[in-house]
Structure formats: structure tokens, C-alpha cells
Tab-separated table of C-alpha atoms and ligand atoms in Angstrom:
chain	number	residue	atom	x	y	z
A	1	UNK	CA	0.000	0.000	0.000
A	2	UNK	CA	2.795	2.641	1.052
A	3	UNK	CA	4.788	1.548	-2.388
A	4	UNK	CA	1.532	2.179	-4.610
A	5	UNK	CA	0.589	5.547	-2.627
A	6	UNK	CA	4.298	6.513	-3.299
A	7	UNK	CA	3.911	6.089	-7.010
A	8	UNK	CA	0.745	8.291	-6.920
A	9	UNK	CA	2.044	11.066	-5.660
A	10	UNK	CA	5.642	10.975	-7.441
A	11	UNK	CA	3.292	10.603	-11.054
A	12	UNK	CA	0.087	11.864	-9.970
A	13	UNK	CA	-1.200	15.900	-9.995
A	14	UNK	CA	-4.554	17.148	-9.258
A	15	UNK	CA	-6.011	15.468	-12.301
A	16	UNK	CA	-4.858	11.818	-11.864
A	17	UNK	CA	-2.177	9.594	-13.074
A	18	UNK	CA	0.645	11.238	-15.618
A	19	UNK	CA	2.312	7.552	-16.469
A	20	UNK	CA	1.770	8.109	-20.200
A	21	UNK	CA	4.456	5.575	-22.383
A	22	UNK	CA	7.351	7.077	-23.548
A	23	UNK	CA	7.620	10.403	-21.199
A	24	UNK	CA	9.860	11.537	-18.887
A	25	UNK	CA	7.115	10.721	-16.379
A	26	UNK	CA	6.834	7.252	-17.859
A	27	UNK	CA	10.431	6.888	-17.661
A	28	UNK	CA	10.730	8.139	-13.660
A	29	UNK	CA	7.753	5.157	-12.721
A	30	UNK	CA	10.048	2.757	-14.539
A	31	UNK	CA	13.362	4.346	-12.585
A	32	UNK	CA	11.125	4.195	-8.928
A	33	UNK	CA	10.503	0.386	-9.841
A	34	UNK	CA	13.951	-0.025	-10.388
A	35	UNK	CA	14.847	0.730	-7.019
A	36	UNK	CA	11.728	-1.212	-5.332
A	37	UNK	CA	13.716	-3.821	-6.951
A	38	UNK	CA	17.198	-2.971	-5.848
A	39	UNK	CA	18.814	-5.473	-3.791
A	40	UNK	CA	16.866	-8.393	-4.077
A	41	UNK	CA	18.602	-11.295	-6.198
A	42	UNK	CA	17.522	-10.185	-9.691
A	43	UNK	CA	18.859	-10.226	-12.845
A	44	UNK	CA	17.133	-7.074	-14.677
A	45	UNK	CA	17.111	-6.371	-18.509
A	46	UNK	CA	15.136	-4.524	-20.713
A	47	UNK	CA	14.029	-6.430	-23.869
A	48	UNK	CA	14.291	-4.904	-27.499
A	49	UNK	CA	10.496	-3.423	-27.152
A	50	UNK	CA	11.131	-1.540	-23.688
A	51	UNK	CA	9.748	-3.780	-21.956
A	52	UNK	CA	11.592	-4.121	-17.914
A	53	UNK	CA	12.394	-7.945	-16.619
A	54	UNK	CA	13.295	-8.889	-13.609
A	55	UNK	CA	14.589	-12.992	-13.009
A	56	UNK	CA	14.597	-14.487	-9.911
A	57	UNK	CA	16.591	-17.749	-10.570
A	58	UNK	CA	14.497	-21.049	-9.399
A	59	UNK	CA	15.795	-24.550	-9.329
A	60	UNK	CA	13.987	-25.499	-12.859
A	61	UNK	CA	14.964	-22.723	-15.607
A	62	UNK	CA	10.856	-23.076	-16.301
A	63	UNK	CA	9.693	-19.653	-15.382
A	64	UNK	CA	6.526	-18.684	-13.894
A	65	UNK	CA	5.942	-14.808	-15.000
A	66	UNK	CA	3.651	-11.738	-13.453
A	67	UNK	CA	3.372	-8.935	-15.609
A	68	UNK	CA	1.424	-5.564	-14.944
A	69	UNK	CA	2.316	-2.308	-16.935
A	70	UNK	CA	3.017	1.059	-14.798
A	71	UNK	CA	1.896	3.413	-17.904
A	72	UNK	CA	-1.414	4.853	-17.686
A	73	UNK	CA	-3.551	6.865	-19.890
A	74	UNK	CA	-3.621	10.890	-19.139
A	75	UNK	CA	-5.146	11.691	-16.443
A	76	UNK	CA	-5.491	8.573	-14.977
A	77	UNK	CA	-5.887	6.262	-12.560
A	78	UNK	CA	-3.664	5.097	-9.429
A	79	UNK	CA	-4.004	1.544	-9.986
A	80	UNK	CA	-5.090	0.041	-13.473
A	81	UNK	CA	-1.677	-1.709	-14.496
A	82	UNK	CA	0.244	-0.269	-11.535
A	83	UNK	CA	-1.193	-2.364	-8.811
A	84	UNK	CA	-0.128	-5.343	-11.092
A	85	UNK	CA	3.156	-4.458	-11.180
A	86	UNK	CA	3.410	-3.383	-7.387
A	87	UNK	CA	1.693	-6.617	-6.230
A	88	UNK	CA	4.509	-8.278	-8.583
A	89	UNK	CA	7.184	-6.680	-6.114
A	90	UNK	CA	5.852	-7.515	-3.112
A	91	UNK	CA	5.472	-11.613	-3.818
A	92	UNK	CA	8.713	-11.706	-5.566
A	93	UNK	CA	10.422	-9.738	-2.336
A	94	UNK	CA	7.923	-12.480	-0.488
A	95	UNK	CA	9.458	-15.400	-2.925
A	96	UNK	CA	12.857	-13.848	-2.415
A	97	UNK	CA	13.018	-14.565	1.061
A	98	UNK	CA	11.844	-17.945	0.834
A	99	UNK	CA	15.966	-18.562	-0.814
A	100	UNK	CA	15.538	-20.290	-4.160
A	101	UNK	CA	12.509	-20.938	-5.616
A	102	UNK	CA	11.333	-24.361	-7.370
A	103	UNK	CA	10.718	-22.408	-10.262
A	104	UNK	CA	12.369	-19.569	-12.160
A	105	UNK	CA	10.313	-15.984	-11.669
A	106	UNK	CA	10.106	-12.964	-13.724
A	107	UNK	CA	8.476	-10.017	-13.131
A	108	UNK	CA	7.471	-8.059	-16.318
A	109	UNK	CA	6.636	-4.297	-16.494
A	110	UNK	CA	5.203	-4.176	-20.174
A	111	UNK	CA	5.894	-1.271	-22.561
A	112	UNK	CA	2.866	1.033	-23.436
A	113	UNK	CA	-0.080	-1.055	-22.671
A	114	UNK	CA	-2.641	1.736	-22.943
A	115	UNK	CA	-1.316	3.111	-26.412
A	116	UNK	CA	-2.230	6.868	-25.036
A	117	UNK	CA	-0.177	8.572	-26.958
A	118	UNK	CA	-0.219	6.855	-30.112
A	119	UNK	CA	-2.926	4.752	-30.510
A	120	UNK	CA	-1.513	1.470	-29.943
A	121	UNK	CA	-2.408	-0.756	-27.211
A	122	UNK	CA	-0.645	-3.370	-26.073
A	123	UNK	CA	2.702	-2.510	-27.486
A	124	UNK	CA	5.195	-4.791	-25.623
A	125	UNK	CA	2.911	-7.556	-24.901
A	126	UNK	CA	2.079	-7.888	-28.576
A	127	UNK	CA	5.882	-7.485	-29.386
A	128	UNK	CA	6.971	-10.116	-26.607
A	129	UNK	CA	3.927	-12.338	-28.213
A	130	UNK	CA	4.751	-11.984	-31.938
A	131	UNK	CA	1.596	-10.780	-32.849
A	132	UNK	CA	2.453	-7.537	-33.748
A	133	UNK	CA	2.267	-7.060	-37.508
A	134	UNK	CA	1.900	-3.608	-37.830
A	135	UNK	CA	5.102	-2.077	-37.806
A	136	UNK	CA	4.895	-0.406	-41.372
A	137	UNK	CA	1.763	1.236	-40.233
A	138	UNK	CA	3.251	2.170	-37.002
A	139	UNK	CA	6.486	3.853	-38.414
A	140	UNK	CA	3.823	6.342	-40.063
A	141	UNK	CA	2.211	7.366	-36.592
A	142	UNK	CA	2.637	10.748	-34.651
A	143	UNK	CA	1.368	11.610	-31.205
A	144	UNK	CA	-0.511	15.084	-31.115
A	145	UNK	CA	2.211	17.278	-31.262
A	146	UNK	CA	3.536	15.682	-34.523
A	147	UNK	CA	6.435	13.444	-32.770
A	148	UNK	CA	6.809	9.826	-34.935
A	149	UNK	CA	6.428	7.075	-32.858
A	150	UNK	CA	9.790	5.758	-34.141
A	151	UNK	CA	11.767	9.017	-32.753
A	152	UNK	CA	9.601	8.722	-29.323
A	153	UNK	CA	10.702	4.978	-29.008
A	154	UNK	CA	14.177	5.747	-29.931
A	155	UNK	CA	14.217	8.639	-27.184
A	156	UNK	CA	13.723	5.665	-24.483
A	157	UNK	CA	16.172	3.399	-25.847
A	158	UNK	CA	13.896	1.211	-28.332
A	159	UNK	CA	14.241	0.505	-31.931
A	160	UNK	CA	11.037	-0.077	-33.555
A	161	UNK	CA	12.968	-2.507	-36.151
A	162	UNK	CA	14.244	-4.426	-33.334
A	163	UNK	CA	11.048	-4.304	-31.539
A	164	UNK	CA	9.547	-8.289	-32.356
A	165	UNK	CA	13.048	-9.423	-31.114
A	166	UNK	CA	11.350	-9.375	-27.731
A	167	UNK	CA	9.748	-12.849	-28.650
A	168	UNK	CA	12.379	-14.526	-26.756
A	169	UNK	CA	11.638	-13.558	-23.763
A	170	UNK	CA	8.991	-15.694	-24.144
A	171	UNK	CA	10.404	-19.065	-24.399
A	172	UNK	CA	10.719	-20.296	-21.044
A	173	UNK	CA	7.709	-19.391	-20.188
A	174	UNK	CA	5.376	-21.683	-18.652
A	175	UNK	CA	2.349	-19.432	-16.955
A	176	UNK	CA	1.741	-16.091	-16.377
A	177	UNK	CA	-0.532	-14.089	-13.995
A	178	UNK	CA	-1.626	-10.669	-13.553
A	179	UNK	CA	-3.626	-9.349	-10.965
A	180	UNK	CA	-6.052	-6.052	-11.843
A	181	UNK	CA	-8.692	-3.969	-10.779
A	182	UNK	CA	-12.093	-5.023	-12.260
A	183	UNK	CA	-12.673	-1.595	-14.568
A	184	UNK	CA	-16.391	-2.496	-14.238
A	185	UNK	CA	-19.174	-2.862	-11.861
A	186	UNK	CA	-19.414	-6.949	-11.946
A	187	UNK	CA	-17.626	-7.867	-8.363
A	188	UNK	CA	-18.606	-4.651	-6.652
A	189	UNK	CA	-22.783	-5.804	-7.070
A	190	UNK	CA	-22.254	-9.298	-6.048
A	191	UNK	CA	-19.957	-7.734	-3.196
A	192	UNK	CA	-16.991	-9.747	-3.764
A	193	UNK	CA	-13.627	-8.543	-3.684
A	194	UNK	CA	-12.092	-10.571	-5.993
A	195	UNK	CA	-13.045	-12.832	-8.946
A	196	UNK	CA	-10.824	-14.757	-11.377
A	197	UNK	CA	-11.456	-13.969	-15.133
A	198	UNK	CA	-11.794	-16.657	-17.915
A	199	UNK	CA	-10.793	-14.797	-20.762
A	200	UNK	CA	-11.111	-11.892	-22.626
A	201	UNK	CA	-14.233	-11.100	-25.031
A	202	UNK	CA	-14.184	-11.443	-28.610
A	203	UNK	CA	-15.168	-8.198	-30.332
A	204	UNK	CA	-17.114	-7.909	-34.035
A	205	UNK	CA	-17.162	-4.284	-35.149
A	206	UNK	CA	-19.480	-3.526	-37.620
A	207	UNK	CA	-20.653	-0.069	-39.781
A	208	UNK	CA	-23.618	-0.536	-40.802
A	209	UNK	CA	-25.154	1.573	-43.247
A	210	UNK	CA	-28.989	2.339	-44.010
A	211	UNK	CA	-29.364	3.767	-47.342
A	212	UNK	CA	-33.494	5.647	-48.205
A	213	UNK	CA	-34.274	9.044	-49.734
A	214	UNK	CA	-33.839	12.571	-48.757
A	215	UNK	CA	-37.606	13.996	-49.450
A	216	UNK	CA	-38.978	17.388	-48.073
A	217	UNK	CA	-40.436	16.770	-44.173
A	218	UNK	CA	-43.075	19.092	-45.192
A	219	UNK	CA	-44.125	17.327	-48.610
A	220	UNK	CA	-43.598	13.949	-47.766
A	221	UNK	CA	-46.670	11.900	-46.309
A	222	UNK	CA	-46.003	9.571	-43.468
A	223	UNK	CA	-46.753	5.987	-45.672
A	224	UNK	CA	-44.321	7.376	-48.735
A	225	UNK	CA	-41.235	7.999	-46.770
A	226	UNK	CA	-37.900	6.283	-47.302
A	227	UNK	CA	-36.603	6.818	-43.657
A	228	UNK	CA	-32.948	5.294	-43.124
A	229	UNK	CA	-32.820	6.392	-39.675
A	230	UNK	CA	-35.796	4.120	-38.834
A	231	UNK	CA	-34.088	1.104	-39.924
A	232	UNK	CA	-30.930	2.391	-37.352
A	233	UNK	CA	-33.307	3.080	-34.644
A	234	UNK	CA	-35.049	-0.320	-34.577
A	235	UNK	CA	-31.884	-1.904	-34.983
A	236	UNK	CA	-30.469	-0.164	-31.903
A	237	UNK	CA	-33.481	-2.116	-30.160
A	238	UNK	CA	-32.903	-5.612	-31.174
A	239	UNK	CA	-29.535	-5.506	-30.353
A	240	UNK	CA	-30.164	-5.059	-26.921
A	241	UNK	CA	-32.256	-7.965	-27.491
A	242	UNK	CA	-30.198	-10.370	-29.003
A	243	UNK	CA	-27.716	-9.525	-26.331
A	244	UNK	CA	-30.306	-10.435	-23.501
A	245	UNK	CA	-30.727	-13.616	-25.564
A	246	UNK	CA	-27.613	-14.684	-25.832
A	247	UNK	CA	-26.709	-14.180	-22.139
A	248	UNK	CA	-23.678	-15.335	-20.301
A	249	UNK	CA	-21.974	-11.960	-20.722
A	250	UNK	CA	-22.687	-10.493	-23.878
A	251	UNK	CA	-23.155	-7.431	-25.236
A	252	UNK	CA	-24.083	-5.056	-28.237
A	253	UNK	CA	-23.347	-1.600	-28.528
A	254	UNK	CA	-24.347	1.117	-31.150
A	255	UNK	CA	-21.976	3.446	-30.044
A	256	UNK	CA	-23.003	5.824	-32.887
A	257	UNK	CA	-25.177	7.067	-35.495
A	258	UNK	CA	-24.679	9.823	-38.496
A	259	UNK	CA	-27.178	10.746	-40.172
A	260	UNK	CA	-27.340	12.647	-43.162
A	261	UNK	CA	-28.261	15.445	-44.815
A	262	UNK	CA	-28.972	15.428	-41.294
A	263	UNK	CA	-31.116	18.677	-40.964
A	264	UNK	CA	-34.733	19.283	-39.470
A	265	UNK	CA	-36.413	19.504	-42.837
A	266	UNK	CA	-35.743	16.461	-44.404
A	267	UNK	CA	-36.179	12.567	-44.058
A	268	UNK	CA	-32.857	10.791	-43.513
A	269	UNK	CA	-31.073	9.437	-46.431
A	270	UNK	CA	-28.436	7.805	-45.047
A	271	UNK	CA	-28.361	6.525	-41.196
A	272	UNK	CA	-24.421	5.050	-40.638
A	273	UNK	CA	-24.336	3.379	-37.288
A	274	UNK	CA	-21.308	1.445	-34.827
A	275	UNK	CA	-21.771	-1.541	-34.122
A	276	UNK	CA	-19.919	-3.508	-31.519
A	277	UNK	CA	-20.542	-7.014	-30.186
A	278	UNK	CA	-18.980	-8.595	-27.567
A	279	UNK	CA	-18.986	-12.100	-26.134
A	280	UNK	CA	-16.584	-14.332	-24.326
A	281	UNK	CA	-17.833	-17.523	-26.793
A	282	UNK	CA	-16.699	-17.258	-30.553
A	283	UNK	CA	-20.212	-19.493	-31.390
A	284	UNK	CA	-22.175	-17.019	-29.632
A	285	UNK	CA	-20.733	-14.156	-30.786
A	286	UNK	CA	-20.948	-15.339	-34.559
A	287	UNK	CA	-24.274	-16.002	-33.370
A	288	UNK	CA	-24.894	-12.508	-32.579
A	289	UNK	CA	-23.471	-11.180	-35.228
A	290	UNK	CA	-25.360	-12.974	-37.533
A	291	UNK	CA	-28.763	-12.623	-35.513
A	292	UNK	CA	-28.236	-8.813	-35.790
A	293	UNK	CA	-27.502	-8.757	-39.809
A	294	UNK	CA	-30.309	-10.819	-40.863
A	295	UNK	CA	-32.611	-8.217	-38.469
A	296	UNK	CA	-30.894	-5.259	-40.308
A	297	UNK	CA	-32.130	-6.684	-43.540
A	298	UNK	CA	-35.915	-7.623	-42.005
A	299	UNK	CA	-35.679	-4.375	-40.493
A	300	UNK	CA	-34.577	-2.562	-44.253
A	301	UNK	CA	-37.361	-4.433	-46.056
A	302	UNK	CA	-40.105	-3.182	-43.971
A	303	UNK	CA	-38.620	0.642	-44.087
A	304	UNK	CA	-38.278	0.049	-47.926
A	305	UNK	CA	-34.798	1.404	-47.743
A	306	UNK	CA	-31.132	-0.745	-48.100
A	307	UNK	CA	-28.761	-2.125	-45.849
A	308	UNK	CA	-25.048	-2.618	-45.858
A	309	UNK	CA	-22.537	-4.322	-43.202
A	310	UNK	CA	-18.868	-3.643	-43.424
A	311	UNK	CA	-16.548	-4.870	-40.698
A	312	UNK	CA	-14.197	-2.591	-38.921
A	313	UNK	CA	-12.222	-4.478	-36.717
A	314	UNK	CA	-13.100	-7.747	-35.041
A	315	UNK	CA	-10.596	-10.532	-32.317
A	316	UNK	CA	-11.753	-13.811	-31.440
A	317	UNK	CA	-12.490	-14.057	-27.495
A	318	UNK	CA	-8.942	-15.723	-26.211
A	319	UNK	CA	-9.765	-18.277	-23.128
A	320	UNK	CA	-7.484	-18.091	-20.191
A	321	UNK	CA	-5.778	-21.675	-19.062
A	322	UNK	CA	-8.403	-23.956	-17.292
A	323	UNK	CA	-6.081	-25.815	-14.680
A	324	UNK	CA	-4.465	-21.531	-13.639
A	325	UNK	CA	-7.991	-21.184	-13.599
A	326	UNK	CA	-8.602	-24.075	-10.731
A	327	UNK	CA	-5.856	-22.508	-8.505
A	328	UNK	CA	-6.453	-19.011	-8.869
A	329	UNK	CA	-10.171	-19.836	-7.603
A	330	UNK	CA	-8.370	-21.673	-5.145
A	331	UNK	CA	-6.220	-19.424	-4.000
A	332	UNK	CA	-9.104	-16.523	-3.971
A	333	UNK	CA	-10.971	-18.830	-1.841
A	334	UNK	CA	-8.006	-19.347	1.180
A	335	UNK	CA	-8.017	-15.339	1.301
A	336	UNK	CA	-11.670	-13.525	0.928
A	337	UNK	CA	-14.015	-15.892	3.258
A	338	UNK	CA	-14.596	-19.125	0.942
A	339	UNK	CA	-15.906	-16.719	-2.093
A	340	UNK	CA	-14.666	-16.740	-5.552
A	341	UNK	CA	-16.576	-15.730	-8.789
A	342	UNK	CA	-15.573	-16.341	-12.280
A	343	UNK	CA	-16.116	-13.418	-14.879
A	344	UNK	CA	-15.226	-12.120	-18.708
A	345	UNK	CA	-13.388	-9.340	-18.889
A	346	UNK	CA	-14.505	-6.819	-21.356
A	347	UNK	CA	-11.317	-4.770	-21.550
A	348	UNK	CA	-8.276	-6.057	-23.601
A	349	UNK	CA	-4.988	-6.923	-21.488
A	350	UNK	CA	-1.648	-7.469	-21.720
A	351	UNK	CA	-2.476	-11.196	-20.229
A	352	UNK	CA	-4.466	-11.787	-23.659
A	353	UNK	CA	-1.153	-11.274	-25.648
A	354	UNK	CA	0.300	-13.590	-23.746
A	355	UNK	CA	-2.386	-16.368	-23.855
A	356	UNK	CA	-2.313	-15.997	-27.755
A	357	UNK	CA	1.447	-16.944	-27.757
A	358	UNK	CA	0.524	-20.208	-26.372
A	359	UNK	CA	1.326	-19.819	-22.822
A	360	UNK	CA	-0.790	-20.915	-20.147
A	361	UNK	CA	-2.545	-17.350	-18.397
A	362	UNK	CA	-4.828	-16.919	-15.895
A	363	UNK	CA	-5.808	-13.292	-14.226
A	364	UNK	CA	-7.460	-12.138	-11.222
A	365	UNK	CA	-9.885	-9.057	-10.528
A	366	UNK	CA	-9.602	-7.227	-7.486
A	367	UNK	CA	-13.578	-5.220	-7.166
A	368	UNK	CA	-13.270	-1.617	-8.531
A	369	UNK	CA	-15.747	1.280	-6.705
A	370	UNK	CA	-18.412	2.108	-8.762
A	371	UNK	CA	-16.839	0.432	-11.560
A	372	UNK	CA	-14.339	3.248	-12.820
A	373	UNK	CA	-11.436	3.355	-14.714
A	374	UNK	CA	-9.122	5.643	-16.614
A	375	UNK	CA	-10.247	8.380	-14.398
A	376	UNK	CA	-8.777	9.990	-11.116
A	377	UNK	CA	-11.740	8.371	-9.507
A	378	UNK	CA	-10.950	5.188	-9.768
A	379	UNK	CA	-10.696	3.482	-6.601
A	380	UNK	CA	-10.340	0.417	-4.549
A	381	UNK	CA	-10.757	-0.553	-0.806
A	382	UNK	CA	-7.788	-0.569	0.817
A	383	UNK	CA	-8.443	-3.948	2.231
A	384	UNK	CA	-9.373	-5.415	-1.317
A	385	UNK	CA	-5.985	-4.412	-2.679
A	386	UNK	CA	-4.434	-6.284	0.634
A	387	UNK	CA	-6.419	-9.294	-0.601
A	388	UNK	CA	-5.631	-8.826	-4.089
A	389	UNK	CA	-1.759	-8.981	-3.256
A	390	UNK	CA	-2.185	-12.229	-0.685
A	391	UNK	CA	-4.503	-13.503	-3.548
A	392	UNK	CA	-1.539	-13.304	-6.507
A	393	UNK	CA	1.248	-14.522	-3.647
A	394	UNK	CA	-0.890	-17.876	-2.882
A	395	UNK	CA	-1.401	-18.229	-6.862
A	396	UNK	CA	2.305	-17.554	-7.291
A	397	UNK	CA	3.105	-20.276	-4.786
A	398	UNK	CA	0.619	-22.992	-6.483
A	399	UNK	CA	2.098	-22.231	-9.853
A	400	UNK	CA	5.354	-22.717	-9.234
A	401	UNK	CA	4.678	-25.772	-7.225
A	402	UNK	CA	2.914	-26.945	-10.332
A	403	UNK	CA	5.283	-25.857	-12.780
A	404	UNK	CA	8.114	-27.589	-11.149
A	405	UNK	CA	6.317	-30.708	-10.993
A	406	UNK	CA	5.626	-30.901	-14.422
B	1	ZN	ZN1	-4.563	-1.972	-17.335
């Protein structure tokens, strides 16, 4: 608690958490973590995509890891990604103690995980993955002020070129866990402090575009009208119902609608809404996707007007590691009172990257108040983030029990 309220104020201000990637103030969380770390028996290095190890030797070179990242968006909060990385410290000083370990154990601070300044989540996880295959199209980016990405990476040390060289830091690995706050209002309404997550959601993101006839408001009788926004706005309604259908987590969102000419005197021509689709079960969320399309088109048929889908972006959901899974509801048991809960989590993480390279991940959620996130209001109970850290040291302990059995 005293380490994490000690990072607040040496990267906080009025207005939150200033841990954006590649800043000064990015660069003086990494240097504080440094010497958090500072005479414990670790090996440190910093991989070819920024990212900060730490190795604490164990008796099998098989390495159990826990990764958090210490960046944060502007204006912030105190602990999404920093608790992570704090809680890291504290079980590997805990580990530490304990002489050598069964297993090897590396603590990972990942490079940019929020992308805040230029767009790109999940920079050193995806590098340390392999999964990153946009490197032309990140040469081209600039931050707000007009600084290449390549220039701000270079500035802490990384080459871009270099940056998938990372990969083999990955090769011993055999689990990883990362402990952090829920970003949502799941835990907090059950009233559980903690809850292990069982994968992250598979998003579909979809424009879809009504097409009718601009004709005067005035002129045009009710029965004759082409209207494209009607078509958008009883979409917007059965998504909410196909979500409520489909259960078990899911959800649709039509984040937003243009309409055009888009002026009080005339029906709407064109109505392009946002679609997004979210579900934690790639079945169900084709499902969903599919239920919502062939709607559009009932939907577009009985507004005489046209419809047309085209995809923006979509991952498939990526399923954290069953038998992690086990222990980590084990281990949230032995701390919070007998009470565990298993839960999707909406947001990306740096723990999906990791999954998707094959090894076997498992997370935990500590309860968030009122749900908020990337904000200065985000908060957590003191005592929650006490049984968050006892949580990920029990889970620690059971993993590398289990990986040096193997
Ligand atoms: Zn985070």
C-alpha cells in the first residue's frame, strides 16, 4: 500500500495519473521500480520493445511470470496496471526470502499497454507475443504534437525494427498471472472482492449503413417515406435484445449514429451506425453477429430502404488456461471468506497477448468502486488491494509448485 501511494504522488497531480508511455514521467515510474527492486537477487534487462524484466533464478529454468504495466492513460488512474506491477514486487520480495525458488520468476513491467499517446495498445505484450504485424503502419504514426512514434521509441532506448526481437523472452515461459482492478461494476454488485477472469471477449465491429431518400419533411406523407434512420433506430433495439438472448456476458453496442443530410427539414437518407458485439464464446458471438444482420435486412425491407454491413475491426475471445484457472479460484478462496466468482473481462490486457502466444494465463480481478477506470476516480478498498496482493502470492506459490512438478 505505502509503495503504490508513493507512485501516486511521485506521477500523480490534481487530475490523476501522468504515467503516459514514452515520457519523462513514464520513464521516472520505470526508474522508482527499479529501485523497489534494488537489492533483491535479480537479474534485470530490458528487452528490445522496452519492456523491464526482472529474473529471480528457481531450481527449474521453467519460469513462472507476473506482468502488470506502470503506464497509464492521461489523467489517470492510481491503480489500473500499476497495482499489477506493485503486487509483482511484493510476492517476488515475499518469494525472495523464501531462498531459491522451485521455479524460475520474472516479473514483467510491459511497454505502453494503454497506447495513449499513439494509438496502440498493447505494445510490448504484442511485441513479446509476436503478434504484432503492424510495424509499417506504425512507423507512419505521430502523437498530437507531430512526434513519430519511431523518434519517441528511440528517445527511451527502443528501436522499432528491433522491436519483435522481444519474442524470446517468451520461451521459457510456462504461466503467467496478472492481478487487476475489475474496470467495471461486476464484483462490486455481487460484493466480492475478488473474482478470477476466464478470458477476454471477442469483439465484431461492424458499420452498418442504411441507405433511403432525402424527401422534403413538409411534402412527404407519413406511408411514402424512405426513412434510413428508422431502420438504425429499430436496430439499436434488437440488439439489446439479441444480447439479452444470448446471455452469459454479452453485449451489443451502437456506439453511434450519423445521419445525413442530417437537418430538421428532411427525411434521412443515409443513417451510418457502430456496431460492436462482444462475447466471451466465438459461437455465440458469430451467433450474434449474424442474428443482428439478418434483423438489419428484415428491419430494411419493412422501411423500404437498403442495408449494408462492413466490418471494422473484429478478435476472437482468447480463453485463459483452465487448470491456472482451478488454482487461482483456489487461492481466492483461502483469502476472501470461501468466495470466488468467475467473470469475462470486457477490456483487452496485456495477459491476452500472452495467452495468444501459447502460454498458459490466468488473471485475477480485485472489485473496482463504482466500476471506474481511466479516471482519477478510480478506486479500490484498501483492504481489497491487501487481498488482491495475498490472492496473486498464494497463486504464485501454487504455480510454481505446479510448474516444477511438471
Ligand atoms: Zn490496465
Amino acid at each position: 500500500m505505502a509503495d503504490l501511494k508513493e507512485l501516486r504522488e511521485l506521477t500523480g497531480d490534481e487530475n490523476g495519473a501522468q504515467r503516459v508511455a514514452w515520457t519523462d514521467t513514464w520513464e521516472q515510474a520505470r526508474e522508482w521500480l527499479r529501485g523497489k527492486l534494488d537489492g533483491l537477487p535479480l537479474e534485470e534487462e530490458i528487452d528490445p520493445a522496452g519492456n523491464q524484466w526482472w529474473t529471480l533464478r528457481g531450481r527449474s529454468h521453467r519460469a513462472v511470470l507476473i506482468g502488470g504495466h506502470i503506464d497509464s492513460v492521461p489523467n489517470g488512474g492510481w491503480l489500473d496496471g500499476a497495482l499489477n506491477v506493485v503486487a509483482g514486487v511484493e510476492v517476488v520480495r515475499h518469494l525472495a526470502e523464501g531462498g531459491q525458488p522451485a521455479a524460475t520468476v520474472r516479473l514483467v513491467n510491459w511497454a505502453d499497454e494503454e497506447g495513449a499517446r499513439f494509438g496502440r495498445s498493447l505494445f510490448g505484450s504484442s511485441a513479446a507475443a509476436g503478434s504484432m504485424v503492424d510495424q509499417d503502419e506504425l512507423r507512419a504514426r505521430r502523437d498530437a504534437d507531430g512526434v513519430a512514434l519511431p523518434d519517441a521509441l528511440s528517445e527511451h532506448g527502443v528501436d522499432l525494427d528491433d522491436a519483435l526481437e522481444a519474442r524470446s523472452q517468451l520461451e521459457d515461459a510456462a504461466a503467467y498471472l496478472e492481478l487487476h482492478i475489475e474496470q467495471g461494476p461486476v464484483l462490486e454488485s455481487l460484493d466480492l472482492p475478488l473474482g478470477v477472469v476466464l478470458g477476454t471477449f471477442g469483439v465484431e465491429r461492424h458499420q452498418v449503413t442504411f441507405r433511403g431518400q432525402a424527401a422534403h419533411a413538409g411534402s412527404t406523407p407519413m406511408d411514402k417515406r424512405r426513412d434510413a434512420l428508422a431502420g438504425a433506430a429499430k436496430l439499436e433495439l434488437e440488439i439489446r435484445e439479441i444480447a439479452n438472448r444470448t446471455g452469459n456476458g454479452a453485449v451489443c453496442t451502437m456506439g453511434g449514429v450519423v445521419t445525413r443530410p442530417g437537418i430538421v427539414t428532411s427525411v434521412v437518407e443515409t443513417a451510418e451506425c457502430l456496431l460492436d458485439q462482444r462475447h466471451l464464446d466465438a459461437n455465440q458471438l458469430a451467433e450474434m453477429l449474424s442474428n443482428a444482420e439478418a434483423a438489419s435486412r428484415r428491419f430494411a425491407q419493412e422501411e423500404d430502404i437498403e442495408v449494408e454491413w462492413e466490418r471494422i475491426w473484429n478478435i476472437e475471445p482468447i480463453l485463459f488456461d483452465e487448470s491456472l484457472i482451478e488454482l487461482a479460484d483456489e487461492s481466492i478462496r483461502e483469502v476472501a471468506g470461501g468466495q470466488s466468482h468467475r467473470l469475462p473481462s470486457g477490456p483487452l490486457h496485456d495477459a491476452a497477448e500472452v495467452a495468444r502466444a501459447g502460454v498458459p494465463t490466468v488473471m485475477l480481478f480485485v472489485q473496482s468502486l463504482r466500476g471506474l477506470s481511466h479516471t482519477k476516480l478510480e478506486d479500490t478498498k484498501e483492504e481489497h488491494l491487501e487481498l488482491s496482493v495475498q490472492a496473486l502470492d498464494r497463486l504464485a506459490d501454487k504455480t510454481i509448485a505446479r510448474v516444477a512438478a511438471e
